[in-house]
Every structure is written in C-alpha cells, then in structure tokens.
Amino acid sequence: MDTVIYKATEENIKKCAEIIKNGGLVAFPTETVYGLGANALISKSVKDIYAAKGRPSDNPLIVHIADKRTVFEIAKTVPPLALKFMEAFMPGPVTAVLPKKSIVPDVVTGGLDTVAIRMPQNEIARTLISLSGVPVCAPSANTSGKPSPTCAKHVYFDLNGKIPAILDGGDCTVGVESTVIDFTAGAPRLLRAGGMPVETIEKVIGPVTVVRNSKVALCPGMKYKHYSPDADVFMAVPGKDIKQRMADAFDKAESEGKKAVIIAMSELKDSFENRKVWDAGKDCESYAHNLFAFLRKADDEKYSVVICQGVEEKGMGASVYNRLIKAAGGKTI
Ligand code: TXA
Ligand code: MG
C-alpha cells in the first residue's frame, strides 16, 4: 500500500474524513502528538490500527470527538466532576475515562467496561472528526514502543506502506500526549501525566489522586515498553553535580567508542565545553515540545547514547520526567 501525505487543505481534510468514514486509517495531527485514526464503530478498522502499530490488543484506544455532546452518546454516566473537567479543559490536551455504553465496540477498549474520551484543541483534528461524522479512535501514530510522532515525517518513517493516508498539519505544539484522568473509581485519578499539568486540573476539580512510582501500570498502556529509541538513553537525576554526572556519562560513552549526545535545558547547555549538546529549551513546556523529536533525531543521526537532563516532577515537568524515565528504561545517572 502506498502511503500518501496530504497537506491539510480543506479539500484534503474532506478526502481523509471520507477514508475514515469508509473504514480506512488516517494519521492526523493533534496539539499533543499525531494520532492514527479509524472509525470507532467499525471493529475491523479498529483491528487494523493494532496491526499497523504492532500494538498489544489489551491496550485500549482513546475515542476522539469533535463535539462535547458526543460524550453522552458513548459514556454511560458522566459524574459531576467529569462534567466540570470537560467544561474547563475540553477541547484541550486531556482525556477522561468514563463508564462506556455498549455502542463502543470491545476492540476499542480492550474489553474494559470504560472508555477514554478526548476532544482535541487542534482545528484540523476537529474538522476531520466532525466531517467523518463518527467518533474516531486513535492511539499515537507510531510503531508500538517508539517515541510518539510530533510531525508527519515521524509518522511516515514508522508507518509508510501500512496506512493509506497521513494528514500533514505541521509540528504538534504540545509534543507529549494528553493527561489521562479516570472518573470511574471514586475520586478522580491521574492515569498518565501529559499536556495539561495535574496542578492546573486540581485548581478546577479539586484533588486528583496521583500515584507516583507505581510498580503496577495504572492504565494498560503503561505496562509496555515505551518511547524507546534504538539509542541507549540515560536520565540524569536533578540535583547536586548534575552537570558533572552528565559530562562523565558522555565521556565514558565516547571512551567506549560510542557516539553520544546530551539533551540539556538552556540554562545548562553551555556547561559541557565541546561535548555535543541539544538545547531542550528554557522550560519544561519547551522540553516536552522537543523531547520526542530529539529521541528520533538521535536514531536518525546514529547516536548510540543519549544523556538527558532529568527534571522535577511538577507542572509539565511531571510529563517530561515520565517520558524520560521510560525512554531510559529506568536507567538513571
Ligand atoms: O494525546 C493523546 O492522548 C494522543 C493523541 C493522538 O490524542 N493519543 C494517545 O493514545 O496517546 P495512546 O493510545 O498512545 O495512549 C492512550 C493511553 C494508553 O496508555 C491506554 O492504555 C490508556 O490511554 N487508555 C485508553 N483507554 C483507557 C481506558 N478505558 N482505561 C484506562 N486507560 C485507558
Ligand atoms: Mg502511544
């Protein structure tokens, strides 16, 4: 199958909406990362998503909508706090997990009786969903296990030949996936840190249960290897001597004949003399925006060791930390 990249013109968005409506797969931009979309009501199309990504079938998909009213068509109940959450943060980089109605096929939810729902902020995404006329289920549009795609080129690299269409809407602004909040088990619970800091959400809906360093995966997707480039990634724990630890790790790698690169925030980036450094930006928002693209660039340019500056787990830092520690497979320095 030839994979066509369509520029996101009005006419092409229409064409892609037709593909989805008729059961085909389309990768499309959102403000977080690119998604691989299918008509959520056609089980065969949903199965095609799992096949294209090589995704384990017990890892449920998020259903994307273009109109908040659709929530009531796919969720059995919407508790008051979930309503408040939707009012404040949708459209936006968030996902709500709610009890599902039977209209949502089991393949979408990996057999769970809950469904994850997201209304993206990105206009192209919403126009596409709205024109397709159906709820669109979509995981991130990467090969399972690889960093999520933040531009059309990343999607093409992973899925060329496996899907008919990619809608190119440029770079994703946020760069990490949505924040997932579960409303099905008592108090709201954070399942995945993401594009909207949990502190911001708490200001509106009150306390959200946050489990850190859980040995058990909070949502099915979290138990799998994730965000891993081919290169070996190390995360430098924030705190004393971080510059020295990063420089030492770089020197050790190079002394072993490995091509290494440091990813550091702007304030540290000039601390490494003539070692190779990529600037992640001045805050955790920029770090989030750049991280996946850097991990992919490391593979592209044949680096075998990537040493990343770790960050504190607060605000967007929590999302960056979570991606770093997973990309590193837990390896810290
Ligand atoms: O920003 C995003 O969320 C992107 C864009 C494309 O919207 N999508 C995304 O999808 O990141 P995916 O499939 O890569 O990650 C969805 C996560 C997985 O960890 C999955 O296990 C979890 O959400 N999830 C989906 N449905 C769930 C449910 N019913 N209960 C608990 N977790 C669920
Ligand atoms: Mg994903």
XYZ file of C-alpha atoms and ligand atoms in Angstrom:
367
model
C 0.000 0.000 0.000
C 1.294 3.458 -0.874
C 1.053 5.973 1.960
C 0.037 9.417 0.709
C 0.922 12.545 2.700
C -1.834 15.123 2.277
C -1.294 18.785 3.150
C -4.121 19.784 5.465
C -6.172 21.790 2.950
C -9.947 21.898 3.239
C -10.301 19.540 0.300
C -7.763 17.049 1.667
C -9.307 17.046 5.140
C -12.598 16.140 3.422
C -10.900 13.359 1.484
C -9.366 11.948 4.687
C -12.690 12.177 6.530
C -14.211 10.028 3.745
C -11.429 7.453 4.183
C -12.165 7.224 7.916
C -15.921 7.064 7.474
C -15.473 4.210 4.997
C -13.282 2.168 7.308
C -9.744 3.267 6.336
C -6.949 4.568 8.570
C -5.698 8.164 8.569
C -2.860 9.610 10.661
C -3.727 13.149 11.703
C -2.256 15.996 13.755
C -3.444 16.943 17.223
C -1.911 19.513 19.563
C -0.267 16.695 21.578
C 1.062 14.136 19.094
C -0.100 12.664 15.771
C -2.877 10.092 16.114
C -3.707 7.087 13.910
C -7.451 7.350 13.447
C -10.211 4.953 12.458
C -13.992 4.871 12.627
C -14.503 3.711 16.233
C -17.753 1.983 15.317
C -16.187 -0.447 12.790
C -14.393 -3.262 14.654
C -12.383 -4.336 11.590
C -10.940 -0.819 11.166
C -10.025 -0.701 14.844
C -8.203 -4.027 14.478
C -6.277 -2.570 11.533
C -4.897 0.109 13.897
C -3.462 -2.544 16.224
C -1.928 -4.377 13.249
C -0.345 -1.247 11.712
C 1.236 -0.233 15.017
C 2.099 -3.729 16.253
C 0.152 -2.823 19.393
C -0.883 -5.397 22.021
C -4.656 -5.887 21.774
C -5.274 -5.386 25.510
C -4.125 -1.759 25.288
C -7.273 0.331 24.779
C -7.635 3.307 22.435
C -8.834 6.843 23.091
C -12.042 7.853 21.311
C -11.709 11.337 19.771
C -14.728 13.579 19.375
C -15.410 16.995 17.844
C -18.442 17.959 19.906
C -18.862 17.599 23.669
C -22.386 16.262 23.228
C -20.881 13.067 21.769
C -19.642 12.207 25.270
C -23.203 11.356 26.242
C -23.532 9.016 23.237
C -20.561 6.886 24.254
C -20.378 7.225 28.060
C -22.997 5.551 30.239
C -22.710 8.118 33.037
C -20.869 11.413 33.408
C -20.224 12.253 37.069
C -20.417 15.944 38.090
C -16.627 16.289 38.448
C -16.131 14.837 34.973
C -18.596 17.413 33.624
C -16.673 20.204 35.317
C -13.443 18.817 33.880
C -14.906 18.657 30.376
C -16.242 22.183 30.612
C -12.890 23.587 31.700
C -10.404 21.567 29.648
C -12.131 20.251 26.511
C -11.127 20.910 23.839
C -7.560 20.507 25.040
C -4.709 18.085 25.796
C -6.711 15.932 28.219
C -8.591 12.612 28.209
C -11.421 11.496 30.516
C -12.036 7.825 31.315
C -15.746 7.119 31.872
C -18.059 4.065 32.013
C -18.780 3.031 28.426
C -22.022 2.433 26.553
C -22.347 -0.768 24.540
C -22.233 1.185 21.251
C -18.431 1.328 21.721
C -17.008 -1.960 20.380
C -14.924 -4.072 22.787
C -11.908 -3.910 20.451
C -11.683 -0.174 21.129
C -11.466 -0.586 24.900
C -9.501 -3.831 25.061
C -12.510 -5.467 26.698
C -12.745 -2.893 29.527
C -16.153 -1.506 30.517
C -14.721 2.018 30.474
C -13.879 4.318 27.566
C -11.258 7.061 27.240
C -12.603 10.211 25.549
C -10.695 13.184 24.174
C -11.671 16.328 22.273
C -8.540 17.801 20.697
C -7.853 21.515 20.501
C -6.254 21.218 17.053
C -8.651 22.573 14.415
C -7.558 20.166 11.694
C -8.249 17.228 14.015
C -11.662 18.514 14.953
C -12.645 19.285 11.370
C -11.551 15.803 10.330
C -13.557 14.124 13.109
C -16.553 16.312 12.503
C -16.572 15.686 8.723
C -16.150 11.947 9.205
C -19.376 12.037 11.207
C -18.298 9.284 13.620
C -16.233 9.001 16.802
C -12.614 8.429 15.801
C -10.483 6.125 17.906
C -6.784 6.865 17.727
C -3.610 5.873 19.505
C -0.408 7.802 18.878
C 0.655 7.168 15.258
C 3.992 5.486 15.997
C 5.171 1.890 15.864
C 4.393 0.486 19.312
C 7.282 1.140 21.701
C 8.812 4.045 19.732
C 8.599 7.729 20.680
C 5.264 9.287 19.704
C 5.292 11.269 16.432
C 5.200 15.054 16.608
C 5.286 15.704 12.842
C 4.115 13.971 9.657
C 7.654 12.845 8.796
C 7.841 10.790 12.020
C 4.574 9.050 11.146
C 5.794 8.327 7.611
C 9.019 6.835 8.950
C 7.115 4.364 11.163
C 4.015 3.587 9.123
C 4.922 4.065 5.451
C 3.296 1.265 3.450
C 0.986 0.284 6.314
C -1.671 3.017 6.132
C -3.293 4.846 3.190
C -3.026 8.449 4.394
C -1.243 10.966 6.587
C -2.757 14.400 7.052
C 0.135 16.838 7.453
C -0.702 19.720 9.797
C 2.857 20.673 10.729
C 4.526 20.268 14.125
C 2.454 19.469 17.219
C 2.515 22.383 19.643
C 2.477 20.438 22.942
C 4.631 17.454 21.970
C 3.604 14.940 24.681
C 0.339 13.010 24.882
C -2.788 14.081 26.740
C -3.208 13.945 30.521
C -5.497 10.982 31.277
C -7.889 11.250 34.249
C -10.042 8.331 35.406
C -13.506 9.237 36.686
C -14.761 5.666 37.120
C -13.315 4.735 40.514
C -14.332 7.233 43.172
C -12.060 10.269 43.391
C -10.558 11.408 40.066
C -7.248 9.658 39.462
C -4.327 10.540 37.218
C -3.555 7.637 34.894
C -0.995 9.434 32.715
C 0.716 12.805 33.166
C 0.563 14.762 29.920
C -0.076 18.007 28.096
C -2.140 19.592 30.898
C -0.418 19.773 34.310
C -2.368 17.990 37.031
C -1.932 21.044 39.297
C -3.931 23.120 36.781
C -6.671 20.488 36.720
C -6.823 20.373 40.527
C -7.467 24.107 40.637
C -10.776 23.413 38.880
C -11.957 19.984 40.079
C -10.165 19.669 43.436
C -7.788 16.894 44.495
C -6.727 14.301 41.926
C -5.151 11.082 43.181
C -1.605 10.856 41.875
C 0.259 7.588 42.340
C 3.988 8.039 41.786
C 6.499 5.286 41.070
C 3.729 2.717 40.968
C 5.020 -0.777 40.229
C 1.625 -1.640 38.767
C 0.610 0.010 35.477
C -2.218 2.477 36.135
C -3.585 2.181 32.626
C -2.961 -0.830 30.408
C -0.639 1.117 28.096
C 1.762 1.974 30.870
C 2.955 -1.578 31.382
C 4.575 -1.751 27.953
C 7.999 -0.547 26.860
C 7.553 2.998 25.637
C 9.182 5.982 23.974
C 12.317 3.956 23.276
C 14.660 4.984 20.513
C 17.307 2.458 19.371
C 19.927 4.505 21.241
C 20.631 3.822 24.894
C 19.044 6.599 26.979
C 20.137 7.725 30.459
C 18.313 10.204 32.674
C 20.371 12.421 34.978
C 18.525 12.834 38.281
C 18.138 16.549 39.106
C 20.248 17.849 41.965
C 23.815 18.148 43.082
C 26.581 17.634 40.484
C 24.114 17.030 37.655
C 26.425 18.744 35.119
C 29.370 16.624 36.237
C 27.352 13.407 36.154
C 26.142 14.192 32.630
C 29.612 15.135 31.403
C 31.101 11.983 32.945
C 28.464 9.768 31.330
C 29.168 11.427 27.970
C 32.932 10.932 28.325
C 32.506 7.309 29.375
C 30.360 6.576 26.307
C 32.807 8.264 23.929
C 35.751 6.484 25.549
C 33.964 3.219 24.731
C 33.782 4.330 21.104
C 30.067 5.222 21.246
C 28.620 8.311 19.584
C 26.928 10.295 22.386
C 24.751 13.385 22.708
C 23.499 15.385 25.683
C 19.968 16.821 25.865
C 20.009 19.743 28.307
C 17.825 22.714 29.098
C 19.014 26.172 28.043
C 20.391 27.072 31.472
C 22.793 24.082 31.422
C 23.530 23.769 27.755
C 26.746 25.801 27.792
C 28.212 23.798 30.693
C 29.569 20.942 28.623
C 32.539 22.501 26.758
C 32.990 20.842 23.377
C 30.669 17.893 24.011
C 27.675 17.511 21.647
C 24.587 19.145 23.199
C 20.995 19.704 22.024
C 19.083 22.532 23.659
C 15.724 21.351 25.057
C 14.598 24.921 25.709
C 14.191 27.192 28.679
C 11.287 25.484 30.470
C 9.509 22.125 30.726
C 6.909 23.201 28.126
C 9.711 23.541 25.565
C 11.356 20.339 26.786
C 8.057 18.491 26.252
C 7.728 20.035 22.804
C 11.239 18.940 21.745
C 11.807 15.620 23.500
C 10.278 13.049 21.123
C 11.744 14.788 18.072
C 15.197 14.676 19.689
C 14.888 10.976 20.539
C 14.043 10.258 16.904
C 16.814 12.538 15.635
C 19.283 10.599 17.805
C 18.427 7.418 15.887
C 18.439 9.216 12.541
C 21.918 10.566 13.161
C 23.164 7.245 14.567
C 23.858 8.308 18.127
C 24.090 5.262 20.374
C 23.979 7.025 23.743
C 21.645 9.880 24.758
C 22.151 11.571 28.122
C 19.099 13.572 29.179
C 18.792 16.153 31.900
C 16.125 14.975 34.347
C 13.566 17.423 35.758
C 11.450 17.792 38.894
C 8.056 16.057 38.742
C 5.892 19.159 38.915
C 3.843 21.046 36.339
C 4.813 19.934 32.809
C 7.960 18.553 34.436
C 5.923 15.532 35.571
C 5.121 14.683 31.942
C 8.697 15.170 30.805
C 10.024 13.082 33.730
C 7.603 10.247 32.916
C 8.707 10.108 29.234
C 12.398 10.361 30.154
C 12.364 7.572 32.725
C 10.511 5.305 30.287
C 12.750 6.162 27.342
C 15.681 5.364 29.631
C 14.101 2.065 30.690
C 14.718 3.247 34.267
C 18.461 3.875 33.766
C 19.469 6.937 35.824
C 22.800 8.593 36.490
O -2.643 12.910 23.270
C -3.071 11.755 23.170
O -3.698 11.190 24.089
C -2.789 11.005 21.867
C -3.495 11.757 20.727
C -3.377 11.045 19.421
O -4.821 12.005 21.076
N -3.203 9.654 21.946
C -2.532 8.730 22.677
O -3.053 7.453 22.585
O -1.552 8.982 23.339
P -2.278 6.151 23.076
O -3.097 5.034 22.646
O -0.880 6.206 22.586
O -2.341 6.247 24.652
C -3.577 6.103 25.305
C -3.374 5.687 26.726
C -2.821 4.277 26.838
O -1.858 4.226 27.877
C -4.059 3.453 27.192
O -3.749 2.300 27.937
C -4.875 4.464 28.003
O -4.658 5.703 27.366
N -6.315 4.152 27.949
C -7.127 4.139 26.873
N -8.368 3.759 27.223
C -8.365 3.523 28.544
C -9.341 3.108 29.495
N -10.601 2.829 29.145
N -8.956 2.980 30.784
C -7.698 3.254 31.157
N -6.728 3.651 30.309
C -7.050 3.779 29.012
Mg 1.085 5.845 22.421
